Short mmCIF file of C-alpha atoms in Angstrom, two decimals:
data_model
loop_
_atom_site.label_atom_id
_atom_site.label_comp_id
_atom_site.label_asym_id
_atom_site.label_seq_id
_atom_site.Cartn_x
_atom_site.Cartn_y
_atom_site.Cartn_z
CA MET A 102 0.00 0.00 0.00
CA ASP A 103 3.00 2.28 0.52
CA PRO A 104 4.22 3.75 -2.81
CA GLU A 105 7.76 3.63 -1.42
CA VAL A 106 7.68 -0.16 -1.18
CA SER A 107 10.33 -1.73 -3.35
CA ASN A 108 10.33 -5.47 -2.93
CA LEU A 109 12.16 -7.90 -5.19
CA LEU A 110 9.80 -10.72 -4.22
CA TYR A 111 6.64 -8.76 -5.08
CA ARG A 112 8.06 -8.11 -8.55
CA HIS A 113 9.10 -11.76 -8.95
CA PRO A 114 6.43 -13.98 -7.31
CA GLU A 115 8.24 -17.15 -8.38
CA LEU A 116 11.01 -16.10 -5.98
CA TYR A 117 8.49 -15.32 -3.26
CA GLU A 118 7.46 -18.97 -3.21
CA VAL A 119 11.10 -20.02 -2.86
CA VAL A 120 11.93 -17.68 0.03
CA TYR A 121 8.62 -18.25 1.83
CA ASP A 122 8.28 -21.97 1.30
CA GLY A 123 5.01 -22.29 3.22
CA ALA A 124 6.44 -24.67 5.86
CA ARG A 125 4.26 -27.52 4.62
CA HIS A 126 1.17 -25.29 4.52
CA ALA A 127 1.49 -24.43 8.22
CA VAL A 128 -0.68 -21.30 8.02
CA ALA A 129 -3.40 -22.94 5.95
CA ARG A 130 -3.44 -25.95 8.27
CA LEU A 131 -3.81 -23.63 11.26
CA ALA A 132 -6.74 -21.96 9.49
CA GLU A 133 -8.35 -25.38 8.96
CA ALA A 134 -8.02 -26.18 12.67
CA ILE A 135 -9.52 -22.80 13.62
CA PHE A 136 -12.46 -23.27 11.26
CA GLN A 137 -13.13 -26.71 12.69
CA ALA A 138 -12.91 -25.40 16.26
CA GLN A 139 -15.16 -22.39 15.68
CA LEU A 140 -17.62 -23.73 13.08
CA GLY A 141 -17.36 -27.49 13.54
CA ARG A 142 -16.66 -27.73 9.78
CA MET A 143 -15.01 -25.86 6.95
CA PRO A 144 -16.74 -22.61 5.91
CA ALA A 145 -19.00 -22.64 2.88
CA SER A 146 -17.24 -19.59 1.37
CA LEU A 147 -13.92 -17.81 1.86
CA LEU A 148 -12.45 -14.42 0.93
CA ASP A 149 -8.64 -14.20 1.20
CA ILE A 150 -7.49 -10.56 1.22
CA GLY A 151 -3.79 -10.26 0.47
CA CYS A 152 -3.69 -13.70 -1.13
CA GLY A 153 -0.26 -13.20 -2.72
CA THR A 154 0.61 -16.13 -4.99
CA GLY A 155 -2.50 -18.02 -3.84
CA ARG A 156 -0.67 -20.96 -2.30
CA ASP A 157 -2.58 -20.92 1.01
CA LEU A 158 -5.86 -20.38 -0.80
CA GLU A 159 -5.17 -23.31 -3.13
CA TYR A 160 -4.70 -25.55 -0.10
CA LEU A 161 -7.93 -24.36 1.52
CA THR A 162 -10.00 -24.71 -1.66
CA ARG A 163 -9.67 -28.47 -1.40
CA HIS A 164 -12.63 -28.16 0.99
CA ILE A 165 -13.90 -24.62 0.22
CA PRO A 166 -14.67 -24.42 -3.51
CA ASP A 167 -16.44 -21.03 -3.17
CA ALA A 168 -13.29 -18.95 -2.62
CA THR A 169 -11.96 -15.64 -3.89
CA GLY A 170 -8.42 -14.29 -3.53
CA VAL A 171 -7.60 -10.59 -3.77
CA ASP A 172 -4.20 -8.89 -3.81
CA TYR A 173 -2.94 -5.35 -4.44
CA GLN A 174 0.13 -6.51 -6.37
CA GLN A 175 -0.68 -7.23 -10.02
CA PRO A 176 2.38 -9.50 -10.56
CA MET A 177 1.22 -11.67 -7.66
CA ILE A 178 -2.27 -12.05 -9.16
CA ASP A 179 -0.87 -12.75 -12.65
CA PHE A 180 1.34 -15.50 -11.19
CA ALA A 181 -1.51 -16.94 -9.10
CA ARG A 182 -3.78 -17.14 -12.14
CA ARG A 183 -1.11 -18.96 -14.15
CA GLN A 184 -0.23 -21.42 -11.40
CA ARG A 185 -3.71 -21.96 -9.94
CA PRO A 186 -6.17 -21.36 -12.79
CA GLY A 187 -9.19 -22.90 -11.07
CA ILE A 188 -9.44 -20.17 -8.41
CA ASP A 189 -11.09 -16.75 -8.64
CA PHE A 190 -8.20 -14.29 -8.24
CA ARG A 191 -8.69 -10.52 -8.46
CA THR A 192 -6.60 -7.39 -8.13
CA GLY A 193 -7.95 -4.98 -5.54
CA ASP A 194 -7.20 -2.42 -2.84
CA MET A 195 -8.27 -3.70 0.57
CA ARG A 196 -9.22 -0.17 1.65
CA THR A 197 -11.88 0.15 -1.05
CA LEU A 198 -12.68 -3.42 -2.15
CA ARG A 199 -16.39 -4.17 -2.51
CA LEU A 200 -17.46 -7.46 -4.10
CA GLU A 201 -21.15 -6.93 -3.23
CA ARG A 202 -21.45 -10.22 -1.40
CA THR A 203 -20.62 -11.76 1.97
CA PHE A 204 -18.49 -14.77 2.94
CA GLU A 205 -18.59 -17.20 5.84
CA ALA A 206 -14.88 -16.66 6.48
CA ILE A 207 -12.31 -13.97 5.65
CA THR A 208 -8.56 -14.41 5.94
CA SER A 209 -5.64 -11.96 5.71
CA PHE A 210 -2.28 -13.70 6.03
CA GLY A 211 1.31 -12.56 5.53
CA TYR A 212 1.01 -9.27 7.46
CA THR A 213 -1.45 -7.88 4.93
CA LEU A 214 -3.00 -5.47 7.42
CA ALA A 215 0.47 -4.18 8.43
CA ASN A 216 0.86 -2.75 4.94
CA VAL A 217 -1.58 0.06 5.71
CA HIS A 218 -0.04 2.63 8.00
CA THR A 219 -2.50 5.37 8.94
CA ASN A 220 -5.41 5.10 11.36
CA ARG A 221 -7.77 6.21 8.61
CA ASP A 222 -6.59 3.46 6.26
CA ILE A 223 -6.80 0.80 8.97
CA ASP A 224 -10.38 1.91 9.62
CA SER A 225 -11.10 1.62 5.88
CA VAL A 226 -9.77 -1.95 5.80
CA MET A 227 -11.96 -2.86 8.79
CA ALA A 228 -14.93 -1.46 6.86
CA THR A 229 -13.99 -3.75 3.97
CA TYR A 230 -13.95 -6.77 6.27
CA ALA A 231 -17.37 -5.78 7.61
CA ALA A 232 -18.81 -5.14 4.14
CA HIS A 233 -18.09 -8.77 3.20
CA SER A 234 -19.36 -10.24 6.48
CA ALA A 235 -22.71 -11.56 7.64
CA PRO A 236 -23.57 -12.29 11.28
CA GLY A 237 -21.24 -15.10 12.34
CA THR A 238 -18.57 -14.55 9.67
CA LEU A 239 -15.13 -15.55 10.97
CA LEU A 240 -12.20 -13.20 10.40
CA LEU A 241 -8.65 -14.58 10.69
CA LEU A 242 -5.80 -12.05 10.68
CA GLU A 243 -2.07 -12.68 10.74
CA LEU A 244 -0.38 -9.76 12.49
CA ILE A 245 3.11 -8.96 13.72
CA ASP A 246 3.09 -9.35 17.49
CA PRO A 247 4.68 -6.07 18.71
CA LEU A 248 6.24 -7.96 21.64
CA ARG A 249 7.92 -10.54 19.38
CA THR A 250 9.52 -8.44 16.64
CA GLY A 251 12.85 -9.96 17.67
CA LYS A 252 11.63 -13.22 16.13
CA LEU A 253 11.14 -11.73 12.67
CA PRO A 254 13.37 -13.47 10.10
CA ARG A 255 16.68 -11.81 9.32
CA ASP A 256 18.38 -14.28 7.00
CA PHE A 257 16.85 -14.94 3.58
CA HIS A 258 18.04 -17.26 0.84
CA ILE A 259 17.23 -17.99 -2.79
CA ASP A 260 18.77 -21.14 -4.25
CA ILE A 261 17.32 -22.19 -7.60
CA PRO A 262 19.05 -23.21 -10.85
CA ASP A 263 18.89 -19.70 -12.35
CA LEU A 264 19.64 -17.67 -9.23
CA ARG A 265 21.46 -17.86 -5.91
CA ALA A 266 21.12 -14.90 -3.57
CA ASP A 267 21.28 -14.15 0.13
CA ALA A 268 20.07 -11.22 2.19
CA ILE A 269 20.27 -10.03 5.77
CA ALA A 270 17.37 -7.86 6.91
CA GLU A 271 17.72 -4.90 9.23
CA TYR A 272 14.70 -3.62 11.17
CA THR A 273 14.22 -0.10 12.49
CA PHE A 274 11.31 0.83 14.75
CA HIS A 275 9.79 4.31 14.55
CA PRO A 276 7.78 4.58 17.80
CA ALA A 277 5.77 7.72 17.06
CA GLN A 278 4.26 6.14 13.94
CA GLN A 279 4.29 2.54 15.25
CA ILE A 280 6.14 1.68 12.04
CA LEU A 281 8.68 -1.11 11.73
CA GLN A 282 10.86 -0.63 8.65
CA ARG A 283 12.72 -3.51 7.05
CA GLU A 284 15.69 -2.92 4.77
CA ARG A 285 17.03 -5.91 2.89
CA ILE A 286 19.90 -6.11 0.38
CA TRP A 287 19.98 -9.14 -1.88
CA ARG A 288 23.53 -10.00 -2.89
CA ARG A 289 23.54 -11.50 -6.37
CA ALA A 290 26.09 -12.28 -9.05
CA LYS A 291 24.86 -9.28 -11.08
CA GLY A 292 25.13 -6.89 -8.16
CA PRO A 293 23.15 -6.05 -5.00
CA VAL A 294 19.40 -5.42 -5.06
CA ARG A 295 17.84 -3.43 -2.23
CA ASP A 296 14.25 -3.75 -1.10
CA SER A 297 12.38 -1.91 1.59
CA VAL A 298 9.02 -2.23 3.31
CA LYS A 299 7.26 -0.61 6.27
CA PHE A 300 4.90 -2.45 8.64
CA ARG A 301 2.36 -0.80 10.93
CA LEU A 302 2.32 -2.48 14.34
CA LEU A 303 -1.01 -2.84 16.12
CA TYR A 304 -1.19 -3.47 19.86
CA PRO A 305 -3.88 -5.82 21.24
CA LYS A 306 -6.31 -3.28 22.73
CA GLU A 307 -5.85 -1.04 19.70
CA LEU A 308 -6.79 -3.89 17.38
CA GLU A 309 -9.76 -4.74 19.58
CA TYR A 310 -10.96 -1.13 19.28
CA TYR A 311 -10.82 -1.14 15.48
CA LEU A 312 -12.55 -4.51 15.23
CA ASP A 313 -15.27 -3.62 17.73
CA ASN A 314 -16.08 -0.41 15.85
CA HIS A 315 -16.92 -2.53 12.80
CA GLY A 316 -18.95 -5.21 14.54
CA PHE A 317 -16.28 -7.83 15.30
CA GLU A 318 -15.51 -9.48 18.61
CA ILE A 319 -12.18 -11.23 19.22
CA LEU A 320 -12.51 -14.93 20.03
CA THR A 321 -8.99 -16.37 20.27
CA CYS A 322 -5.36 -15.80 19.33
CA HIS A 323 -2.83 -18.36 18.10
CA ASP A 324 0.85 -18.47 17.17
CA LEU A 325 3.15 -20.63 15.06
CA ALA A 326 6.72 -21.69 15.74
CA GLU A 327 7.72 -21.92 12.06
CA LYS A 328 10.65 -19.68 11.03
CA HIS A 329 8.76 -17.06 9.06
CA ASN A 330 5.75 -17.02 11.41
CA ALA A 331 7.45 -17.02 14.80
CA ALA A 332 6.63 -13.32 15.27
CA SER A 333 3.02 -13.75 14.13
CA ALA A 334 -0.18 -13.51 16.12
CA PHE A 335 -3.17 -15.13 14.40
CA VAL A 336 -6.23 -13.31 15.71
CA VAL A 337 -9.69 -14.84 15.26
CA ALA A 338 -12.78 -12.63 15.39
CA ARG A 339 -16.50 -13.10 14.69
CA HIS A 340 -18.85 -10.56 13.15
CA ARG A 341 -21.82 -9.70 15.33
CA GLY A 342 -23.85 -8.23 12.51
CA ARG A 343 -24.79 -4.65 11.85
CA SER A 344 -26.61 -2.81 14.60
#
C-alpha cells in the first residue's frame, strides 16, 4: 500500500514462493483447525485478502470451492492465475474493495494489514472486512506481534538453478508512527538489489478497538513456531452483525 515499497519478491512472485516456502502449509493448516474449532466444519465460502501467490488459498479450496483471492500486487495475481487457474483471483485495494457479497470466512495472512499505516486506512480496511461479512462470519488475521519483533526473520536465501542470492534484513522501529521498517539487500552475481518495506504495528487493545467499531468481537489468538511465522499472532474474530 505504501508507494515507497520496493520489494524484489513482489516483482518476482516465483522467488516469493522459494523464500517463503510455506512450511508444509502451516498457516493454511492452522486456518483449517480454527475453522473446525469455531464452526465445527469448513466454511462454505472464503475471501482471502492479500492472497499473494495463492498458495494458502489453493490448499484451503480443497474443501472450500467457493473462494476468492484478492491482492494489491498485479504481478502476484498474474502469477496466481497462471499457477492456480481454477481459483477466482482478483486485483484490488483492501481499503476500497467491494465485491457486493458476503463470505462465511475472511482471511488476511502474511502481514497484509500491516501494509496500511495510517489510522484512517486501517479503519477503511476494517470497513472492507465488515462489508463482506454476515452475522457469524469468521475473520482470521495474521499480524506482527509487537512484543515478538525480535523473532522476525533476518536471513533470507534464494537457491534455484537460475539464481542464488542471500540477504540479511535490518529492522528499524519508529515509535511515534508505530512503524517497523525492514531494509534488505539481496547480494547477487549481477550486483546487490535493495528492497524496503514498512509495517504498521497494532497493539492488542488497539486492534480490539478497530474490530469492535466494525462489529467484530475477538474470540482467540494463536501463534506458530515456524521460522517465518514465529513473530506472528493469528487473531480470530466473529462478526456480530450490523446494529
